[in-house]
GROMACS .gro file of C-alpha atoms in nm:
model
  430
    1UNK     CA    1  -1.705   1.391   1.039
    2UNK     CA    2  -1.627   1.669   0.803
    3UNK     CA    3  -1.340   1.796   1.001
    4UNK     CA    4  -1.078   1.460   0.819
    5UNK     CA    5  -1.168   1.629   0.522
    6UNK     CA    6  -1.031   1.954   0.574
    7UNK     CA    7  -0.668   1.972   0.504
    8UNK     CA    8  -0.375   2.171   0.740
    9UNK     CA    9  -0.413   2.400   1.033
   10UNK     CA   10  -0.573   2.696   0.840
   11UNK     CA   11  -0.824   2.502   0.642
   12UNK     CA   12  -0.985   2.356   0.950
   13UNK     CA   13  -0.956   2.729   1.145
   14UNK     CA   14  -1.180   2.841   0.908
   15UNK     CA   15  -1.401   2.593   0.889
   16UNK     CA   16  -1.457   2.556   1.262
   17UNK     CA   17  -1.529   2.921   1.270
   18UNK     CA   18  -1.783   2.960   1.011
   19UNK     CA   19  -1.982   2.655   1.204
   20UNK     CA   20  -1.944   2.875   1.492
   21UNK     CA   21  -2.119   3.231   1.423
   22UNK     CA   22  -2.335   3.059   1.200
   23UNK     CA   23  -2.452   2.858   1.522
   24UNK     CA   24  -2.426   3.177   1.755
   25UNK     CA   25  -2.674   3.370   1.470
   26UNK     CA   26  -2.901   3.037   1.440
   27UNK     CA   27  -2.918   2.967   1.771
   28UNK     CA   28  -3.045   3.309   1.901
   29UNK     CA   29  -3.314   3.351   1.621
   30UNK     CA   30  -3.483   2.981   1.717
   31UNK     CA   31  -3.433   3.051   2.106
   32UNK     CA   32  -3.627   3.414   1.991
   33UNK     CA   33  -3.858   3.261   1.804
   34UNK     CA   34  -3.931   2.970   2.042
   35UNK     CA   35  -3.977   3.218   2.339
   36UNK     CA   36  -4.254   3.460   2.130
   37UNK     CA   37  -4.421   3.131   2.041
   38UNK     CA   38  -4.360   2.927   2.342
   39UNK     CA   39  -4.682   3.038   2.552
   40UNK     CA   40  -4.901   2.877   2.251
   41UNK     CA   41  -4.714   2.591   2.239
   42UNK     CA   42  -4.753   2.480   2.550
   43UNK     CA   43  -5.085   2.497   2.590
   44UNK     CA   44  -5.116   2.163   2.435
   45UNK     CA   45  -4.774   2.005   2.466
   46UNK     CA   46  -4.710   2.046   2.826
   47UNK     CA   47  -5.061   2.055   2.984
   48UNK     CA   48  -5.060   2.261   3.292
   49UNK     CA   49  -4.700   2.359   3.289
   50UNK     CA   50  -4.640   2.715   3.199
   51UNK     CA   51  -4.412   2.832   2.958
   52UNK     CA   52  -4.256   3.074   3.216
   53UNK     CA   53  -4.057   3.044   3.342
   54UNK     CA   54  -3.934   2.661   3.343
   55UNK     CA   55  -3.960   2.647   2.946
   56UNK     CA   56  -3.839   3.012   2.866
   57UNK     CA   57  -3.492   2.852   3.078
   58UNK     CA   58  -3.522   2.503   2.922
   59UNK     CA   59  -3.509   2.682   2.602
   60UNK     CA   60  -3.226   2.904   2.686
   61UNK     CA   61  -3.058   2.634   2.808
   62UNK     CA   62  -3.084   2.426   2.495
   63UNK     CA   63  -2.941   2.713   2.309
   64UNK     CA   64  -2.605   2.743   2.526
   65UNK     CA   65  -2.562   2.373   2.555
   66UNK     CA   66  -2.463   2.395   2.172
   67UNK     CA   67  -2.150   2.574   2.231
   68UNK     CA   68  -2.062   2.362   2.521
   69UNK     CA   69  -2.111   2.022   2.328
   70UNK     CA   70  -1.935   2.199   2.073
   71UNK     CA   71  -1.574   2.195   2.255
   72UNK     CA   72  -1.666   1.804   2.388
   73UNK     CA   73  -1.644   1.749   2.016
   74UNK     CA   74  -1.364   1.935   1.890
   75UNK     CA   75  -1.177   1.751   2.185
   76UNK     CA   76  -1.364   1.427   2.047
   77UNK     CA   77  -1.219   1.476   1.656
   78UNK     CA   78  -0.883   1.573   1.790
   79UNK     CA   79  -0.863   1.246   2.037
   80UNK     CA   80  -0.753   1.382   2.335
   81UNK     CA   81  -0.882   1.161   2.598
   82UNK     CA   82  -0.798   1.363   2.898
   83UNK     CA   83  -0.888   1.733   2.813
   84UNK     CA   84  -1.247   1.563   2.723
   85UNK     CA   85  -1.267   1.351   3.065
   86UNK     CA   86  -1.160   1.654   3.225
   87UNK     CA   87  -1.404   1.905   3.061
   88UNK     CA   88  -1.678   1.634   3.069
   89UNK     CA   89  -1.628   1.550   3.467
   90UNK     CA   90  -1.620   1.921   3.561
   91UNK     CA   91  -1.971   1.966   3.373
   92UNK     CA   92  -2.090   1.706   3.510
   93UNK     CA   93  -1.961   1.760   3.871
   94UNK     CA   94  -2.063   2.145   3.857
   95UNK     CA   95  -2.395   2.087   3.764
   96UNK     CA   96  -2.487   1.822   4.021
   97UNK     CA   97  -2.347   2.021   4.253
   98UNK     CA   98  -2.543   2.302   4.140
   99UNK     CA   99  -2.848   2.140   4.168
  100UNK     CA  100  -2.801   2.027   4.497
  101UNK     CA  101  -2.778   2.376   4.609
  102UNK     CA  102  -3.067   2.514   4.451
  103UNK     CA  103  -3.269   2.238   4.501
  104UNK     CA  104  -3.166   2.083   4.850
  105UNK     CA  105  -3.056   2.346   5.036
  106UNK     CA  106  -3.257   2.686   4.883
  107UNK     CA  107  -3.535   2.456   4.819
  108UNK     CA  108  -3.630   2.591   4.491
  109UNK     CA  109  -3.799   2.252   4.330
  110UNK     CA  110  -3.794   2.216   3.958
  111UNK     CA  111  -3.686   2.592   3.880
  112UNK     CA  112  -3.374   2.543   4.073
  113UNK     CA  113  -3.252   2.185   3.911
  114UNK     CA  114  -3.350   2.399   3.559
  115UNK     CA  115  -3.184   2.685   3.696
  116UNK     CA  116  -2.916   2.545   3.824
  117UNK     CA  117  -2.851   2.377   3.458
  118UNK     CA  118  -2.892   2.646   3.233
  119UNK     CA  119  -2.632   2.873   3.475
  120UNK     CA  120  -2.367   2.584   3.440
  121UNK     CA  121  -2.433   2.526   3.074
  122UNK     CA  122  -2.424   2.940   3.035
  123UNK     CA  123  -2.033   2.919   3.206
  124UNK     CA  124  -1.908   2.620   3.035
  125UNK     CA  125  -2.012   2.759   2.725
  126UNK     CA  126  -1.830   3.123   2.735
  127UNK     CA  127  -1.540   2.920   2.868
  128UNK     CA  128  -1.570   2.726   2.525
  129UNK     CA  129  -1.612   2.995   2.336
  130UNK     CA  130  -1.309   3.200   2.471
  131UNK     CA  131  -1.071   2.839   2.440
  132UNK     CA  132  -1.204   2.770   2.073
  133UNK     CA  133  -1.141   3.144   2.001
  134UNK     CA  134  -1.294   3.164   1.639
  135UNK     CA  135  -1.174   3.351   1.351
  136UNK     CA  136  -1.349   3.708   1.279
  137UNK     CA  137  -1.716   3.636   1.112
  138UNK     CA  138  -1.591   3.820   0.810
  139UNK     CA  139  -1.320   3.536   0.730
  140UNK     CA  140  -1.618   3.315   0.697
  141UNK     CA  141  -1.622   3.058   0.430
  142UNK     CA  142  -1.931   3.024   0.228
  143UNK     CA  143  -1.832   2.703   0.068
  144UNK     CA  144  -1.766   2.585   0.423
  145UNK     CA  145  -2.082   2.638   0.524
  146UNK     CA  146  -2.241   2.496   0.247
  147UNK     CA  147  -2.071   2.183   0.279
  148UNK     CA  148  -2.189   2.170   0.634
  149UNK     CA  149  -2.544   2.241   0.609
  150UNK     CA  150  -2.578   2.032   0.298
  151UNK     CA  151  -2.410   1.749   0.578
  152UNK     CA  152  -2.604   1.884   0.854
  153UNK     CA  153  -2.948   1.975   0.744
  154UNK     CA  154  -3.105   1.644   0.708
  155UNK     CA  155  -3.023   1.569   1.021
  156UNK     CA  156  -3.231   1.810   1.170
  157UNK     CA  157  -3.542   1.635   1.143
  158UNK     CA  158  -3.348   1.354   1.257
  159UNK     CA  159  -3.270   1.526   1.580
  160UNK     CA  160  -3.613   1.659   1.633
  161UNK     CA  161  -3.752   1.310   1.616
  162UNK     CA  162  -3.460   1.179   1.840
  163UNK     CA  163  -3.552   1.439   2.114
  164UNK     CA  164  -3.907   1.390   2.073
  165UNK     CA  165  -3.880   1.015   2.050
  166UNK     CA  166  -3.731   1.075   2.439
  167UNK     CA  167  -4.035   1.275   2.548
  168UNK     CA  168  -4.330   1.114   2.439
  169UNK     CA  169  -4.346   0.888   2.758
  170UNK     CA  170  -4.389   1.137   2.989
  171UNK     CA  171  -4.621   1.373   2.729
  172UNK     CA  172  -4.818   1.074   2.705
  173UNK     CA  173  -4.832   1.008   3.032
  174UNK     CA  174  -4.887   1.389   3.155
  175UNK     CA  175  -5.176   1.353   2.913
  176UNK     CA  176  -5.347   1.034   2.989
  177UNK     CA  177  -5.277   0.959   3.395
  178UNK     CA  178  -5.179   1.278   3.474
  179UNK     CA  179  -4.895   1.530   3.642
  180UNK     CA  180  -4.876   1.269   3.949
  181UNK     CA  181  -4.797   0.943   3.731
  182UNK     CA  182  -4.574   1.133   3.455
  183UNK     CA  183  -4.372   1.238   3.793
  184UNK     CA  184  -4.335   0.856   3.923
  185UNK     CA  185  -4.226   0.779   3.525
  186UNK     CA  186  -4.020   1.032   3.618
  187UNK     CA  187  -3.774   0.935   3.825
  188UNK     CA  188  -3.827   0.578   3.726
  189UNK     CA  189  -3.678   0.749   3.389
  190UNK     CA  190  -3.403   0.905   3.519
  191UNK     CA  191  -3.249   0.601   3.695
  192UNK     CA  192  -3.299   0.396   3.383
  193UNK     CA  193  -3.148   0.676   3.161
  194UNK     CA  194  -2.824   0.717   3.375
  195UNK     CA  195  -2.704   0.435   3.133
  196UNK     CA  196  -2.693   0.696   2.849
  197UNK     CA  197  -2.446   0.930   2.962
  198UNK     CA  198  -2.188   0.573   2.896
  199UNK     CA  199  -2.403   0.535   2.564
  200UNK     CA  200  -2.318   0.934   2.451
  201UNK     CA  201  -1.975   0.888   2.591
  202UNK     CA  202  -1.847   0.581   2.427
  203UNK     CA  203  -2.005   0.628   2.122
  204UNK     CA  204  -1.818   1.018   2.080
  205UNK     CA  205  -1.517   0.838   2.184
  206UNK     CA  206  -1.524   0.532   1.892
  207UNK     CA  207  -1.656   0.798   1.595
  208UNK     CA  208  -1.348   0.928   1.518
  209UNK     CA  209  -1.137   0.604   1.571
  210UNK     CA  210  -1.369   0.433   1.311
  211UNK     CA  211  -1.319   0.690   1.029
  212UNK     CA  212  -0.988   0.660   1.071
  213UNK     CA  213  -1.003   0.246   1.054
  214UNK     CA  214  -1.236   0.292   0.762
  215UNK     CA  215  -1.066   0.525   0.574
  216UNK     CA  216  -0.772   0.315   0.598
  217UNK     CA  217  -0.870   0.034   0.481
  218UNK     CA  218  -0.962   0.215   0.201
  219UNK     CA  219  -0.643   0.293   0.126
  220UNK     CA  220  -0.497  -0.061   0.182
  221UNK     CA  221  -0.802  -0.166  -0.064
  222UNK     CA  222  -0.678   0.084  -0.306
  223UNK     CA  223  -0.348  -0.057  -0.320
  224UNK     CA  224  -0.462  -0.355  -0.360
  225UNK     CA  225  -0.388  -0.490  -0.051
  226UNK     CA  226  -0.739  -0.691   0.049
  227UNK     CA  227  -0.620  -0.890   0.287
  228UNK     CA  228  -0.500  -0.577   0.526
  229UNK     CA  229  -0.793  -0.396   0.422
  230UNK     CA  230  -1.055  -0.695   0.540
  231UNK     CA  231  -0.852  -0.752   0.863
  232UNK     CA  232  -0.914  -0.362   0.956
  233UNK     CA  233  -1.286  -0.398   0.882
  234UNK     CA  234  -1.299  -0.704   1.086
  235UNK     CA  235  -1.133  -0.514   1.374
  236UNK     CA  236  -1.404  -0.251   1.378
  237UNK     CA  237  -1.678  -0.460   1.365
  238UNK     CA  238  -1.562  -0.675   1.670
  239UNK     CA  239  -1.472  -0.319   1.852
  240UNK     CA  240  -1.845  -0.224   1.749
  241UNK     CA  241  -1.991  -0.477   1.989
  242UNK     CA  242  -1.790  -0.345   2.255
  243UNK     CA  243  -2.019  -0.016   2.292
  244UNK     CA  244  -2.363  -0.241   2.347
  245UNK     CA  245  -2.156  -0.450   2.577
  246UNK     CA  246  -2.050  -0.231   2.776
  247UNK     CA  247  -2.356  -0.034   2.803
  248UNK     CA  248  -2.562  -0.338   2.844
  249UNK     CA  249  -2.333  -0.450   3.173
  250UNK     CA  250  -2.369  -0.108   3.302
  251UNK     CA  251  -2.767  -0.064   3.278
  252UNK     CA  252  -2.780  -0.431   3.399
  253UNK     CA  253  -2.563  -0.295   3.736
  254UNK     CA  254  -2.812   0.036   3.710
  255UNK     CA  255  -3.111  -0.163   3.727
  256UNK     CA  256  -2.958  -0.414   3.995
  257UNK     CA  257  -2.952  -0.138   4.257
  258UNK     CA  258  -3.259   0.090   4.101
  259UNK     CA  259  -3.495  -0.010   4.345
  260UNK     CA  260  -3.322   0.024   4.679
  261UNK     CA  261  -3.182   0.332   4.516
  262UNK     CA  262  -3.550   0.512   4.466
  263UNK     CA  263  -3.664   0.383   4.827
  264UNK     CA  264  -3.388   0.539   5.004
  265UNK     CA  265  -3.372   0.863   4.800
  266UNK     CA  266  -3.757   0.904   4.739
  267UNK     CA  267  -4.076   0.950   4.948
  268UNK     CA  268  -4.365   0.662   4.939
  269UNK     CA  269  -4.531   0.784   4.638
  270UNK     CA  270  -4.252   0.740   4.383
  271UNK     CA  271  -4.148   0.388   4.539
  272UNK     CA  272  -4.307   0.193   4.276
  273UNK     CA  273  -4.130   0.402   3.970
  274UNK     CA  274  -3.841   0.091   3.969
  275UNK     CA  275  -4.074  -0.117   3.768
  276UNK     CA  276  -3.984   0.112   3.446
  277UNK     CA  277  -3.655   0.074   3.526
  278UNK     CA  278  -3.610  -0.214   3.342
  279UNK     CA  279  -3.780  -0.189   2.990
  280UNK     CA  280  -3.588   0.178   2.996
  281UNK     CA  281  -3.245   0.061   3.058
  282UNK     CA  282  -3.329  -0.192   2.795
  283UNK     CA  283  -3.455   0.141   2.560
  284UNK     CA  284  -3.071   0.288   2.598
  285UNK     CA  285  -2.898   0.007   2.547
  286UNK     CA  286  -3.098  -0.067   2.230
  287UNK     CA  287  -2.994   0.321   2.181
  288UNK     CA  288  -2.651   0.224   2.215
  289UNK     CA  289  -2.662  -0.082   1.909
  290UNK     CA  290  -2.819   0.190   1.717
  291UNK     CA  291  -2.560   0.396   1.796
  292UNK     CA  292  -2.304   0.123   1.638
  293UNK     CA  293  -2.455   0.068   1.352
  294UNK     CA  294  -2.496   0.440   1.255
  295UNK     CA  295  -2.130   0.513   1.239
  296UNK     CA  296  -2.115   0.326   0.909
  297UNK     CA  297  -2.420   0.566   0.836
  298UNK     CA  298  -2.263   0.855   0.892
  299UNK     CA  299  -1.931   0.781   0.688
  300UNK     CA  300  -2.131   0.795   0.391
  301UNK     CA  301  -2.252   1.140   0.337
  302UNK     CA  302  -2.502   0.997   0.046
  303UNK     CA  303  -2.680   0.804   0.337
  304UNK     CA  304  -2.733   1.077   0.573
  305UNK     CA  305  -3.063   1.196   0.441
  306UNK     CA  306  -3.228   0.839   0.534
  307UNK     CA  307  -3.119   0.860   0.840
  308UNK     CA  308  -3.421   1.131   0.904
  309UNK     CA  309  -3.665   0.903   0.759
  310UNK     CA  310  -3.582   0.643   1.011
  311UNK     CA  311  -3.627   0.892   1.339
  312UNK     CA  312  -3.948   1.016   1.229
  313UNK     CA  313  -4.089   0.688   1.151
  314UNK     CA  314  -3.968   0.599   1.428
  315UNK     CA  315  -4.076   0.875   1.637
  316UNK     CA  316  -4.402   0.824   1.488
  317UNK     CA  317  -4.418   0.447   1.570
  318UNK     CA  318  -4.310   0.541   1.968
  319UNK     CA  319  -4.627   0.821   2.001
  320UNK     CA  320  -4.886   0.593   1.853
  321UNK     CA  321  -4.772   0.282   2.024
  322UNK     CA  322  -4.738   0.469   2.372
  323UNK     CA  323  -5.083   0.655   2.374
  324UNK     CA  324  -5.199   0.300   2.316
  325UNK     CA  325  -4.987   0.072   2.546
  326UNK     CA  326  -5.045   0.358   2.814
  327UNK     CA  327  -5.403   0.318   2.788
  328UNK     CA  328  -5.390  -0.022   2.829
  329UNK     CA  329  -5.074  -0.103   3.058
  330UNK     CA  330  -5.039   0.246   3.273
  331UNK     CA  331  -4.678   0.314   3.307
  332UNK     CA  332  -4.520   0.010   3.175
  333UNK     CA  333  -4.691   0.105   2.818
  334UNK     CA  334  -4.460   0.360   2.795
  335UNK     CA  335  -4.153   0.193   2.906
  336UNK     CA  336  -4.228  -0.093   2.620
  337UNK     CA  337  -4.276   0.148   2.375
  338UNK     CA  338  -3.958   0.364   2.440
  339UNK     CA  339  -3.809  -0.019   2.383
  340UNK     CA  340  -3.972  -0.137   2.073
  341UNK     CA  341  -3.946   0.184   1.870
  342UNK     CA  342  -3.582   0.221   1.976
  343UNK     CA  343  -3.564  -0.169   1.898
  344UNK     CA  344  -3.712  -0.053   1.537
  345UNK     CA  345  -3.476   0.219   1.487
  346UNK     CA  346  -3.167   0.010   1.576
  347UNK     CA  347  -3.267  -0.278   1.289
  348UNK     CA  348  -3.371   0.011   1.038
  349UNK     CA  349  -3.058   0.149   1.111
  350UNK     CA  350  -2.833  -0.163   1.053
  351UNK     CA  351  -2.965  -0.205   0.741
  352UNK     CA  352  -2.867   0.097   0.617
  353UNK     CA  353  -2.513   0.147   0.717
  354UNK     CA  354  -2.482  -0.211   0.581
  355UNK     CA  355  -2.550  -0.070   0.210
  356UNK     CA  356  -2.329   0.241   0.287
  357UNK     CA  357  -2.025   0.106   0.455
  358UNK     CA  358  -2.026  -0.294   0.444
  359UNK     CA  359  -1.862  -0.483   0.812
  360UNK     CA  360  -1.892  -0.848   0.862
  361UNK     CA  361  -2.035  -0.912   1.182
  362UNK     CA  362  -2.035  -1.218   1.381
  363UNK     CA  363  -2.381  -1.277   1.442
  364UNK     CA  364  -2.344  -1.551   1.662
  365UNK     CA  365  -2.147  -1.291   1.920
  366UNK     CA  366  -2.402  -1.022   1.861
  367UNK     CA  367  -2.731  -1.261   1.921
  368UNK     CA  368  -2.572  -1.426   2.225
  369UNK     CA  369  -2.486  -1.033   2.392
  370UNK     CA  370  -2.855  -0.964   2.295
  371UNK     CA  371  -2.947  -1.263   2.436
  372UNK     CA  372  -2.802  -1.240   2.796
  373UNK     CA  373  -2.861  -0.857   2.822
  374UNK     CA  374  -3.227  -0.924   2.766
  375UNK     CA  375  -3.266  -1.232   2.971
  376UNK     CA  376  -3.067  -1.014   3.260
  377UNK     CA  377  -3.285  -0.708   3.239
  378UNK     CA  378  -3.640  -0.977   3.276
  379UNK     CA  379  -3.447  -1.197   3.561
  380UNK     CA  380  -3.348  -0.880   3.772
  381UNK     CA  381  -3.729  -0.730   3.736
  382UNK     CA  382  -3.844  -1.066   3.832
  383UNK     CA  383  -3.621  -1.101   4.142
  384UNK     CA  384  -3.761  -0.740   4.248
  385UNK     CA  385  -4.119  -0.812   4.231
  386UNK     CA  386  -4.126  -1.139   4.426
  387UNK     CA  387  -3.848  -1.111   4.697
  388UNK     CA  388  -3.932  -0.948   5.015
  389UNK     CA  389  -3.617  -0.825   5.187
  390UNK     CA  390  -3.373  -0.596   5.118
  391UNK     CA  391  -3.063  -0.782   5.192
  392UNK     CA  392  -3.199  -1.154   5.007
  393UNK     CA  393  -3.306  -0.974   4.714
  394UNK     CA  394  -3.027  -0.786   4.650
  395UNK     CA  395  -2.764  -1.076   4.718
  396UNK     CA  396  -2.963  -1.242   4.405
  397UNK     CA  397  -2.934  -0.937   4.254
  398UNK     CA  398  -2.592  -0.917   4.214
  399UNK     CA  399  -2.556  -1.316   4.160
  400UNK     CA  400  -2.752  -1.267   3.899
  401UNK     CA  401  -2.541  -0.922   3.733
  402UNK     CA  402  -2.244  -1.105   3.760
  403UNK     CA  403  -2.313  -1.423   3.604
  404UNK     CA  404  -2.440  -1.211   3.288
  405UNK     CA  405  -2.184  -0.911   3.306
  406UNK     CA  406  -1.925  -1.223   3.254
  407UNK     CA  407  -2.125  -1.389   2.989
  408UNK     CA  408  -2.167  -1.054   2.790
  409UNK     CA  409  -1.809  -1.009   2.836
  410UNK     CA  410  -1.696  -1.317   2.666
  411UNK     CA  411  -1.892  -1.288   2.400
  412UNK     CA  412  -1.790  -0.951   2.307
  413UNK     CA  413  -1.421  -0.999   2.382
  414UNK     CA  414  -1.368  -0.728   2.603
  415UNK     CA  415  -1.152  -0.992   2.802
  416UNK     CA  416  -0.764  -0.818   2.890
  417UNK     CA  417  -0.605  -0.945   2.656
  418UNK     CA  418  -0.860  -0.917   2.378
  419UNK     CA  419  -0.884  -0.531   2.456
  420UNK     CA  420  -0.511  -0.453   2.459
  421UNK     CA  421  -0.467  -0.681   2.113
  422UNK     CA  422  -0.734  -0.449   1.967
  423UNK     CA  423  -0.585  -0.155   2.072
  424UNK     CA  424  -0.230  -0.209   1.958
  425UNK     CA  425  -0.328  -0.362   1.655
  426UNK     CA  426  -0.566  -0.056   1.561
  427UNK     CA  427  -0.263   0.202   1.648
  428UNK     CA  428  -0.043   0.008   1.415
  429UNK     CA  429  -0.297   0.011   1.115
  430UNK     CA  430  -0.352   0.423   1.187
   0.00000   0.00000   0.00000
């Protein structure tokens, strides 16, 4: 966000390298600080894990996937589509491949899949840091720095809460049922979760396009030009539908094939993790309308602060509601509560970027993509549990997705010709 605001090549050099060493100094003192402390810790966060070595390299890990997300977002702010498809595919294609070597073929288990992430993440970040190439730490700006933390600080908490938002489930679970169940959550979680990587992807993708749109139509407001200015505000809100749309489609095709999917690839045991499959895909996509309404959010620097109130309340909310609905309903507690906190977090959300950065929305689109999404998600969990058969179920399956997939598509205009309108109309405006 802060990047539009600096002006010319030089301005922006330094800028971009102050964030940098002052991430390379932060980073090592928490990943040094988390490893002296980490034995203590998890002692009563991750019961009968050790700390080494799976969360000294977790940590590690965490630490150089900074500097690699770092270049996914300069190529973000700068909008260049390809470098960041390119960078993002050979990530992603290195470390599955990765994996699959430690873990398949040396048969390492759970150190090799962490292993073989924090090695990739280790490479892709020195290849980051050499393309970025910052400025010497002594040309550091002080007032650039400043204006970053004072932007970047309250989101901390924010991001703490995020990240532990995503692990109570399987904390929880660990906690109450045990190592075995937390393992079925497990993969039931990962499956579900694939939906997120679109979520991240799309929503890095739009950020940059809708400061641009807003900023705009501040100008064209400025000059007293309201009509211009409410048509580019009605384009973004329309194009904010599009995220959840899409998303939604794609964890409805996710969970269509989820279950055949963890009985081929699994052993007996974990065959009855597609139940959470559901309620979790419906957690990301309810990720990915909070994701929407936060841009507005974070356009307004004055709003930012909130937006840590909301995570931890939220976060809050999740534990308290899981170690409850876990109790009660097993699994599927903390499926439901992944999807009602994030549920909470997505309204809490829209009503603040509504006081910082105004969009009409049409509700009647936005209800009816809610609507079909959820009514998918139930349908295809219902069709699961009570048809026997791999080839009848899945047939319905699919019926099923692509009666929906079409529905949600209308609604949110991502028809052809809708899409390509949008586009050309947006690259006129900017």
């Amino acid at each position: 966000r802060l990047r539009f605001d600096q002006e010319g090549f030089s301005e922006l050099k330094v800028f971009e390298s102050t964030v940098i060493w002052y991430l390379i100094a932060s980073t090592t003192l928490g990943v040094v600080l988390v490893s002296y402390f980490g034995g203590a810790i998890s002692q009563w966060i991750t019961k009968g894990i050790p700390f080494f070595p799976l969360g000294f390299l977790t940590i590690v890990g965490a630490g150089l996937s900074v500097f690699a997300n770092l270049y996914e977002r300069k190529l973000q702010a700068e909008q260049r589509p390809v470098a960041f498809s390119i960078y993002s595919g050979i990530r992603t294609l290195s470390t599955l491949l990765t994996i699959i070597l430690f873990v398949v073929t040396f048969q390492w288990g759970v150190f090799g899949k962490i292993s073989a992430e924090v090695l990739c993440t280790g490479i892709l970040a020195s290849v980051a840091f050499l393309i970025i190439r910052p400025s010497s730490p002594w040309e550091s700006s002080t007032a650039r720095l400043k204006e970053a933390l004072d932007f970047g600080l309250p989101l901390v908490p924010h991001s703490l809460a995020i990240t532990t938002n995503e692990m109570v489930g399987i904390l929880v679970i660990n906690s109450e049922l045990g190592l075995e169940n937390a393992g079925i959550y497990g993969v039931g979680l990962t499956i579900g979760a694939v939906s997120s990587v679109l979520t991240v992807g799309l929503n890095q993708a739009f950020s940059p396009i809708f400061v641009k749109a807003v900023r705009e139509s501040e100008k064209a407001e400025s000059r007293g030009d309201s009509q211009l200015a409410s048509e580019i505000r009605s384009q973004v809100a329309r194009s904010n539908l599009l995220m959840p749309a899409l998303v939604g489609c794609f964890a409805l095709a996710i969970t269509t094939i989820s279950k055949e999917t963890i009985y081929f690839l699994t052993p007996e045991e974990f065959h009855l993790s597609w139940k959470v499959v559901a309620p979790i895909s419906g957690a990301v996509i309810a990720i990915s309308f909070y994701n929407s309404f936060n841009q507005s959010v974070f356009y307004n620097p004055k709003r930012i602060r909130w937006v840590a109130f909301v995570s931890i309340f939220t976060a809050a909310v999740n534990l308290g509601l899981c170690v409850f609905l876990v109790r009660e309903f097993g699994l599927m507690g903390a499926a439901f509560s992944g999807l009602i906190s994030n549920t909470i977090m997505a309204l809490l959300i829209f009503c603040l970027g509504k006081s910082a950065t105004d969009l009409t929305y049409r509700w009647t689109n936005w209800l009816g993509v809610i609507g079909l999404i959820s009514m998918g998600l139930t349908i295809i969990w219902f069709l699961d549990a009570s048809i026997e058969g791999v080839i009848p179920c899945l047939l319905a399956k699919v019926m099923t997705l692509t009666c929906f997939v079409y529905g949600v598509f209308n609604l949110a205009g991502v028809a052809p010709r809708h899409a390509f309108r949008f586009a050309s109309n947006l690259s006129e405006r900017i």
